[in-house]
PDB file of C-alpha atoms in Angstrom:
ATOM      1  CA  MET A   1     120.426 126.141 100.513  1.00 60.00           C
ATOM      2  CA  SER A   2     119.820 125.648  96.789  1.00 82.00           C
ATOM      3  CA  GLY A   3     122.656 123.099  96.711  1.00 95.00           C
ATOM      4  CA  ARG A   4     121.055 121.108  99.524  1.00 95.00           C
ATOM      5  CA  ARG A   5     117.674 121.326  97.815  1.00 96.00           C
ATOM      6  CA  GLU A   6     119.081 119.853  94.617  1.00 97.00           C
ATOM      7  CA  GLU A   7     120.902 117.141  96.554  1.00 97.00           C
ATOM      8  CA  LEU A   8     117.679 116.159  98.300  1.00 97.00           C
ATOM      9  CA  ARG A   9     115.735 116.334  95.046  1.00 98.00           C
ATOM     10  CA  GLY A  10     118.162 113.971  93.314  1.00 98.00           C
ATOM     11  CA  ARG A  11     118.160 111.479  96.172  1.00 98.00           C
ATOM     12  CA  LEU A  12     114.383 111.629  96.534  1.00 98.00           C
ATOM     13  CA  ASP A  13     113.912 111.073  92.806  1.00 98.00           C
ATOM     14  CA  ALA A  14     116.250 108.061  92.952  1.00 98.00           C
ATOM     15  CA  VAL A  15     114.320 106.493  95.832  1.00 98.00           C
ATOM     16  CA  GLN A  16     111.000 107.109  94.129  1.00 98.00           C
ATOM     17  CA  ALA A  17     112.384 105.442  91.009  1.00 98.00           C
ATOM     18  CA  ARG A  18     113.371 102.416  93.103  1.00 98.00           C
ATOM     19  CA  ILE A  19     109.887 102.263  94.578  1.00 98.00           C
ATOM     20  CA  ALA A  20     108.309 102.509  91.136  1.00 98.00           C
ATOM     21  CA  ALA A  21     110.515  99.699  89.832  1.00 98.00           C
ATOM     22  CA  ALA A  22     109.739  97.518  92.855  1.00 98.00           C
ATOM     23  CA  CYS A  23     106.015  98.143  92.392  1.00 98.00           C
ATOM     24  CA  ASP A  24     106.285  97.255  88.719  1.00 98.00           C
ATOM     25  CA  ALA A  25     108.023  93.993  89.600  1.00 98.00           C
ATOM     26  CA  ALA A  26     105.382  93.182  92.219  1.00 98.00           C
ATOM     27  CA  ASP A  27     102.457  94.302  90.006  1.00 98.00           C
ATOM     28  CA  ARG A  28     101.503  96.963  92.528  1.00 98.00           C
ATOM     29  CA  ASP A  29     100.367 100.556  92.189  1.00 97.00           C
ATOM     30  CA  PRO A  30     102.903 103.001  93.707  1.00 96.00           C
ATOM     31  CA  GLN A  31      99.929 104.992  94.991  1.00 96.00           C
ATOM     32  CA  GLU A  32      99.348 102.142  97.477  1.00 95.00           C
ATOM     33  CA  LEU A  33     102.560 103.062  99.302  1.00 98.00           C
ATOM     34  CA  THR A  34     103.424 105.879 101.661  1.00 98.00           C
ATOM     35  CA  LEU A  35     107.036 107.019 101.753  1.00 98.00           C
ATOM     36  CA  VAL A  36     107.989 108.209 105.232  1.00 98.00           C
ATOM     37  CA  VAL A  37     111.237 110.158 105.023  1.00 98.00           C
ATOM     38  CA  VAL A  38     113.146 109.603 108.254  1.00 98.00           C
ATOM     39  CA  THR A  39     114.612 112.973 109.207  1.00 97.00           C
ATOM     40  CA  LYS A  40     116.075 112.132 112.621  1.00 93.00           C
ATOM     41  CA  THR A  41     119.297 114.026 113.411  1.00 93.00           C
ATOM     42  CA  TYR A  42     118.778 116.359 110.435  1.00 95.00           C
ATOM     43  CA  PRO A  43     117.773 120.020 110.843  1.00 95.00           C
ATOM     44  CA  ALA A  44     114.289 121.416 110.453  1.00 97.00           C
ATOM     45  CA  SER A  45     115.526 123.236 107.344  1.00 96.00           C
ATOM     46  CA  ASP A  46     115.909 119.866 105.601  1.00 97.00           C
ATOM     47  CA  VAL A  47     112.357 118.939 106.568  1.00 98.00           C
ATOM     48  CA  THR A  48     111.087 122.191 105.087  1.00 97.00           C
ATOM     49  CA  LEU A  49     112.975 121.529 101.846  1.00 97.00           C
ATOM     50  CA  LEU A  50     111.543 118.022 101.652  1.00 98.00           C
ATOM     51  CA  ALA A  51     108.038 119.394 102.093  1.00 98.00           C
ATOM     52  CA  GLU A  52     108.682 121.829  99.244  1.00 97.00           C
ATOM     53  CA  LEU A  53     109.768 118.845  97.129  1.00 98.00           C
ATOM     54  CA  GLY A  54     106.437 117.104  97.739  1.00 98.00           C
ATOM     55  CA  VAL A  55     107.151 114.945 100.785  1.00 98.00           C
ATOM     56  CA  THR A  56     104.053 114.584 102.956  1.00 98.00           C
ATOM     57  CA  ASP A  57     105.226 112.192 105.705  1.00 98.00           C
ATOM     58  CA  VAL A  58     108.334 112.454 107.863  1.00 98.00           C
ATOM     59  CA  GLY A  59     109.643 110.258 110.655  1.00 98.00           C
ATOM     60  CA  GLU A  60     111.497 110.973 113.882  1.00 97.00           C
ATOM     61  CA  ASN A  61     112.662 108.710 116.691  1.00 94.00           C
ATOM     62  CA  ARG A  62     113.913 110.904 119.521  1.00 94.00           C
ATOM     63  CA  HIS A  63     111.997 113.106 121.914  1.00 95.00           C
ATOM     64  CA  PRO A  64     112.258 116.066 122.433  1.00 94.00           C
ATOM     65  CA  GLU A  65     114.056 116.560 119.087  1.00 94.00           C
ATOM     66  CA  ALA A  66     110.962 115.370 117.233  1.00 96.00           C
ATOM     67  CA  GLY A  67     108.617 117.746 119.035  1.00 96.00           C
ATOM     68  CA  GLU A  68     110.913 120.719 118.591  1.00 97.00           C
ATOM     69  CA  LYS A  69     111.185 120.026 114.872  1.00 97.00           C
ATOM     70  CA  ALA A  70     107.432 119.568 114.462  1.00 96.00           C
ATOM     71  CA  ALA A  71     106.887 122.936 116.149  1.00 97.00           C
ATOM     72  CA  GLU A  72     109.468 124.677 113.959  1.00 97.00           C
ATOM     73  CA  VAL A  73     108.362 123.363 110.561  1.00 97.00           C
ATOM     74  CA  ALA A  74     105.358 125.252 109.220  1.00 95.00           C
ATOM     75  CA  ALA A  75     104.562 122.859 106.363  1.00 95.00           C
ATOM     76  CA  PRO A  76     101.463 120.652 106.827  1.00 96.00           C
ATOM     77  CA  LEU A  77     103.211 117.322 107.295  1.00 98.00           C
ATOM     78  CA  ARG A  78     102.176 114.022 108.815  1.00 98.00           C
ATOM     79  CA  TRP A  79     104.607 113.279 111.663  1.00 98.00           C
ATOM     80  CA  HIS A  80     105.538 109.660 112.409  1.00 98.00           C
ATOM     81  CA  PHE A  81     107.277 108.765 115.674  1.00 98.00           C
ATOM     82  CA  MET A  82     109.123 105.473 115.247  1.00 95.00           C
ATOM     83  CA  GLY A  83     111.652 105.159 118.027  1.00 91.00           C
ATOM     84  CA  GLY A  84     111.564 103.296 121.290  1.00 92.00           C
ATOM     85  CA  LEU A  85     109.314 105.290 123.591  1.00 94.00           C
ATOM     86  CA  GLN A  86     109.355 105.543 127.372  1.00 93.00           C
ATOM     87  CA  THR A  87     105.949 105.744 129.006  1.00 95.00           C
ATOM     88  CA  ASN A  88     106.834 108.984 130.774  1.00 95.00           C
ATOM     89  CA  LYS A  89     107.404 110.672 127.395  1.00 96.00           C
ATOM     90  CA  ALA A  90     104.360 109.196 125.654  1.00 96.00           C
ATOM     91  CA  GLY A  91     102.033 112.010 126.686  1.00 95.00           C
ATOM     92  CA  ALA A  92     104.304 114.621 125.151  1.00 97.00           C
ATOM     93  CA  VAL A  93     104.714 112.630 121.932  1.00 98.00           C
ATOM     94  CA  ALA A  94     100.949 112.276 121.647  1.00 98.00           C
ATOM     95  CA  ARG A  95     100.687 116.057 121.390  1.00 97.00           C
ATOM     96  CA  TYR A  96     102.494 116.308 118.045  1.00 97.00           C
ATOM     97  CA  ALA A  97     102.788 112.865 116.447  1.00 98.00           C
ATOM     98  CA  ASP A  98     100.144 111.707 113.996  1.00 98.00           C
ATOM     99  CA  VAL A  99     101.337 108.091 113.958  1.00 98.00           C
ATOM    100  CA  VAL A 100     103.412 106.150 116.494  1.00 98.00           C
ATOM    101  CA  HIS A 101     105.075 103.101 114.910  1.00 98.00           C
ATOM    102  CA  SER A 102     106.662 101.658 118.046  1.00 97.00           C
ATOM    103  CA  VAL A 103     103.873 100.507 120.366  1.00 98.00           C
ATOM    104  CA  ASP A 104     105.046  97.297 122.010  1.00 97.00           C
ATOM    105  CA  ARG A 105     103.479  97.046 125.483  1.00 96.00           C
ATOM    106  CA  ALA A 106     100.204  97.683 127.277  1.00 97.00           C
ATOM    107  CA  LYS A 107     101.605 100.409 129.555  1.00 97.00           C
ATOM    108  CA  LEU A 108     102.623 102.409 126.510  1.00 97.00           C
ATOM    109  CA  VAL A 109      99.132 102.036 125.042  1.00 98.00           C
ATOM    110  CA  ALA A 110      97.647 103.460 128.236  1.00 98.00           C
ATOM    111  CA  SER A 111     100.122 106.355 128.377  1.00 98.00           C
ATOM    112  CA  LEU A 112      99.545 107.308 124.745  1.00 98.00           C
ATOM    113  CA  GLY A 113      95.802 107.142 125.287  1.00 98.00           C
ATOM    114  CA  ARG A 114      96.007 109.506 128.248  1.00 98.00           C
ATOM    115  CA  GLY A 115      98.233 111.880 126.307  1.00 97.00           C
ATOM    116  CA  ALA A 116      95.993 111.894 123.242  1.00 98.00           C
ATOM    117  CA  ALA A 117      92.922 112.480 125.385  1.00 98.00           C
ATOM    118  CA  ALA A 118      94.582 115.361 127.228  1.00 97.00           C
ATOM    119  CA  ALA A 119      95.587 116.921 123.906  1.00 97.00           C
ATOM    120  CA  GLU A 120      92.132 116.264 122.472  1.00 97.00           C
ATOM    121  CA  ARG A 121      93.560 114.651 119.351  1.00 97.00           C
ATOM    122  CA  ASP A 122      93.306 111.258 117.737  1.00 98.00           C
ATOM    123  CA  LEU A 123      96.457 109.184 117.342  1.00 98.00           C
ATOM    124  CA  GLU A 124      97.155 106.285 115.019  1.00 98.00           C
ATOM    125  CA  VAL A 125      99.380 103.572 116.475  1.00 98.00           C
ATOM    126  CA  LEU A 126     101.206 100.643 114.937  1.00 98.00           C
ATOM    127  CA  LEU A 127     102.244  97.556 116.863  1.00 98.00           C
ATOM    128  CA  GLN A 128     105.974  96.993 116.542  1.00 97.00           C
ATOM    129  CA  VAL A 129     106.813  93.308 116.274  1.00 97.00           C
ATOM    130  CA  ASP A 130     110.166  91.856 117.327  1.00 95.00           C
ATOM    131  CA  LEU A 131     110.884  89.059 114.860  1.00 95.00           C
ATOM    132  CA  GLY A 132     114.542  88.706 115.772  1.00 92.00           C
ATOM    133  CA  PRO A 133     114.174  85.501 117.827  1.00 93.00           C
ATOM    134  CA  GLU A 134     112.373  83.768 114.973  1.00 93.00           C
ATOM    135  CA  PHE A 135     115.384  84.461 112.749  1.00 91.00           C
ATOM    136  CA  GLY A 136     118.193  83.620 115.118  1.00 87.00           C
ATOM    137  CA  ARG A 137     118.685  87.015 116.719  1.00 86.00           C
ATOM    138  CA  PRO A 138     118.257  87.858 120.422  1.00 82.00           C
ATOM    139  CA  SER A 139     115.110  89.738 121.296  1.00 75.00           C
ATOM    140  CA  ASP A 140     116.970  92.736 122.688  1.00 57.00           C
ATOM    141  CA  VAL A 141     118.512  93.597 119.308  1.00 54.00           C
ATOM    142  CA  ARG A 142     115.351  95.448 118.272  1.00 55.00           C
ATOM    143  CA  SER A 143     112.425  96.851 120.200  1.00 82.00           C
ATOM    144  CA  GLY A 144     109.049  95.270 119.733  1.00 94.00           C
ATOM    145  CA  ALA A 145     106.446  92.902 121.085  1.00 96.00           C
ATOM    146  CA  ALA A 146     106.512  89.165 120.643  1.00 95.00           C
ATOM    147  CA  PRO A 147     104.127  87.931 117.934  1.00 97.00           C
ATOM    148  CA  THR A 148     102.154  86.092 120.625  1.00 97.00           C
ATOM    149  CA  ASP A 149     101.397  89.410 122.340  1.00 97.00           C
ATOM    150  CA  LEU A 150      99.913  91.154 119.299  1.00 98.00           C
ATOM    151  CA  ALA A 151      96.295  90.092 119.840  1.00 98.00           C
ATOM    152  CA  SER A 152      96.134  91.400 123.405  1.00 98.00           C
ATOM    153  CA  LEU A 153      97.935  94.614 122.467  1.00 98.00           C
ATOM    154  CA  ALA A 154      95.559  95.176 119.563  1.00 98.00           C
ATOM    155  CA  ASP A 155      92.568  94.716 121.843  1.00 98.00           C
ATOM    156  CA  ALA A 156      94.053  97.204 124.324  1.00 98.00           C
ATOM    157  CA  VAL A 157      94.432  99.808 121.585  1.00 98.00           C
ATOM    158  CA  ALA A 158      90.915  99.191 120.299  1.00 97.00           C
ATOM    159  CA  GLN A 159      89.536  99.752 123.806  1.00 98.00           C
ATOM    160  CA  THR A 160      91.434 103.023 124.358  1.00 98.00           C
ATOM    161  CA  ASP A 161      89.721 106.296 123.518  1.00 97.00           C
ATOM    162  CA  ARG A 162      91.506 108.533 121.024  1.00 98.00           C
ATOM    163  CA  LEU A 163      93.756 105.716 119.764  1.00 98.00           C
ATOM    164  CA  HIS A 164      93.284 104.098 116.357  1.00 98.00           C
ATOM    165  CA  LEU A 165      94.943 100.779 115.521  1.00 98.00           C
ATOM    166  CA  GLY A 166      96.658 101.303 112.179  1.00 98.00           C
ATOM    167  CA  GLY A 167      98.477  97.988 111.808  1.00 98.00           C
ATOM    168  CA  VAL A 168     101.951  96.544 112.364  1.00 98.00           C
ATOM    169  CA  MET A 169     105.596  97.479 111.974  1.00 98.00           C
ATOM    170  CA  THR A 170     108.916  95.685 112.095  1.00 97.00           C
ATOM    171  CA  VAL A 171     112.602  96.243 111.424  1.00 94.00           C
ATOM    172  CA  ALA A 172     114.404  93.365 109.742  1.00 93.00           C
ATOM    173  CA  PRO A 173     117.220  92.068 111.970  1.00 90.00           C
ATOM    174  CA  LEU A 174     120.717  92.974 110.845  1.00 87.00           C
ATOM    175  CA  ASP A 175     122.487  90.492 108.578  1.00 89.00           C
ATOM    176  CA  VAL A 176     119.280  88.542 107.894  1.00 93.00           C
ATOM    177  CA  ASP A 177     117.535  88.154 104.537  1.00 97.00           C
ATOM    178  CA  PRO A 178     114.649  90.623 104.901  1.00 97.00           C
ATOM    179  CA  THR A 179     112.236  88.786 102.607  1.00 98.00           C
ATOM    180  CA  PRO A 180     111.191  85.997 105.009  1.00 98.00           C
ATOM    181  CA  VAL A 181     111.029  88.546 107.846  1.00 97.00           C
ATOM    182  CA  PHE A 182     108.615  90.721 105.903  1.00 98.00           C
ATOM    183  CA  GLU A 183     106.643  87.672 104.773  1.00 98.00           C
ATOM    184  CA  ARG A 184     106.197  86.767 108.427  1.00 98.00           C
ATOM    185  CA  LEU A 185     105.032  90.313 109.195  1.00 98.00           C
ATOM    186  CA  ALA A 186     102.551  90.089 106.310  1.00 98.00           C
ATOM    187  CA  ALA A 187     101.120  86.886 107.761  1.00 98.00           C
ATOM    188  CA  LEU A 188     100.778  88.510 111.186  1.00 98.00           C
ATOM    189  CA  SER A 189      99.127  91.521 109.568  1.00 98.00           C
ATOM    190  CA  GLN A 190      96.583  89.316 107.833  1.00 98.00           C
ATOM    191  CA  ARG A 191      95.811  87.516 111.081  1.00 98.00           C
ATOM    192  CA  LEU A 192      95.390  90.826 112.924  1.00 98.00           C
ATOM    193  CA  ARG A 193      92.950  92.111 110.314  1.00 98.00           C
ATOM    194  CA  ALA A 194      90.642  89.169 110.952  1.00 98.00           C
ATOM    195  CA  ASP A 195      89.719  90.774 114.301  1.00 97.00           C
ATOM    196  CA  HIS A 196      90.585  94.396 113.451  1.00 98.00           C
ATOM    197  CA  PRO A 197      89.699  94.970 109.782  1.00 98.00           C
ATOM    198  CA  GLY A 198      90.869  98.566 109.838  1.00 98.00           C
ATOM    199  CA  ALA A 199      94.450  97.653 110.786  1.00 98.00           C
ATOM    200  CA  VAL A 200      95.675  97.653 107.193  1.00 98.00           C
ATOM    201  CA  THR A 201      99.050  99.392 107.612  1.00 98.00           C
ATOM    202  CA  MET A 202     102.215  97.343 107.267  1.00 98.00           C
ATOM    203  CA  SER A 203     105.273  99.474 107.967  1.00 98.00           C
ATOM    204  CA  ALA A 204     108.400  97.718 106.721  1.00 98.00           C
ATOM    205  CA  GLY A 205     111.383  98.454 104.555  1.00 97.00           C
ATOM    206  CA  MET A 206     114.180 100.991 104.821  1.00 97.00           C
ATOM    207  CA  SER A 207     116.974 102.273 102.590  1.00 96.00           C
ATOM    208  CA  ASN A 208     118.616  98.888 102.100  1.00 96.00           C
ATOM    209  CA  ASP A 209     115.574  96.614 101.864  1.00 97.00           C
ATOM    210  CA  LEU A 210     112.623  98.603 100.559  1.00 98.00           C
ATOM    211  CA  GLU A 211     112.291  96.388  97.465  1.00 98.00           C
ATOM    212  CA  ALA A 212     111.760  93.298  99.617  1.00 98.00           C
ATOM    213  CA  ALA A 213     109.114  95.146 101.619  1.00 98.00           C
ATOM    214  CA  VAL A 214     107.243  96.271  98.518  1.00 98.00           C
ATOM    215  CA  ALA A 215     107.273  92.724  97.171  1.00 98.00           C
ATOM    216  CA  VAL A 216     105.437  91.313 100.198  1.00 98.00           C
ATOM    217  CA  GLY A 217     102.828  94.056 100.529  1.00 98.00           C
ATOM    218  CA  ALA A 218     104.232  96.810 102.749  1.00 98.00           C
ATOM    219  CA  THR A 219     102.131  99.966 102.789  1.00 98.00           C
ATOM    220  CA  HIS A 220     104.663 102.286 104.454  1.00 98.00           C
ATOM    221  CA  LEU A 221     108.394 102.539 103.723  1.00 98.00           C
ATOM    222  CA  ARG A 222     110.716 104.285 106.193  1.00 98.00           C
ATOM    223  CA  VAL A 223     113.650 105.730 104.254  1.00 98.00           C
ATOM    224  CA  GLY A 224     116.248 108.066 105.693  1.00 97.00           C
ATOM    225  CA  ARG A 225     119.853 107.623 104.617  1.00 96.00           C
ATOM    226  CA  ALA A 226     119.103 107.035 100.931  1.00 97.00           C
ATOM    227  CA  ILE A 227     117.431 110.451 100.785  1.00 98.00           C
ATOM    228  CA  LEU A 228     119.235 112.566 103.382  1.00 96.00           C
ATOM    229  CA  GLY A 229     122.705 111.041 103.181  1.00 94.00           C
ATOM    230  CA  GLU A 230     124.933 109.533 105.842  1.00 86.00           C
ATOM    231  CA  ARG A 231     123.806 110.618 109.294  1.00 76.00           C
ATOM    232  CA  PRO A 232     125.940 112.860 111.471  1.00 65.00           C
ATOM    233  CA  PRO A 233     127.050 111.316 114.770  1.00 64.00           C
ATOM    234  CA  LEU A 234     124.391 111.378 117.472  1.00 58.00           C
ATOM    235  CA  GLY A 235     125.043 113.876 120.236  1.00 51.00           C
TER     236      GLY A 235
END
């Protein structure tokens, strides 16, 4: 276990150094950013080690794996669910997630609202935007709502008890320069805040493109492989 701890410590330190350098280049304060360590497919023991190393936010994208891990880990972490989510699983996810990054349709908003209300807990949600078509990629490559649907989705969240609109999220399409993608997300975020001033979160940037995300104003970085290593095959 000590060997794994030191491996995670070294990788975490390296990522934090990258974030610090990116913030320095962008004249930003690293305290403005939240690092969400994506622990999907890795055991709860790794999550516990990360918490001991100072990690406060972890991300998962598969249910029920995410819920089982959240129940097993005793550390007081903030759990982010960031995978595609079926409406029939939304109620269960609302019982343990603190933030859902992948809200992309009105039915999912309603299901999460019902689940959060039943669990008597508040849930932050981010609107996932599919920017693939704007950059020459088919819309089914990534999950997400079309930019034209954001306003109505945001209003639906704002009108749903127990849900809080945190902001927006995207994943840069594969083999596309991430900078213009994240710049587009930043513009959409600014437009959204005109009607929903509290929606300040911009979740963008992963292991390969976190510097580009920092440069355009991302508030949350979702980093897995650079910290945990190459992922084992999915079962």
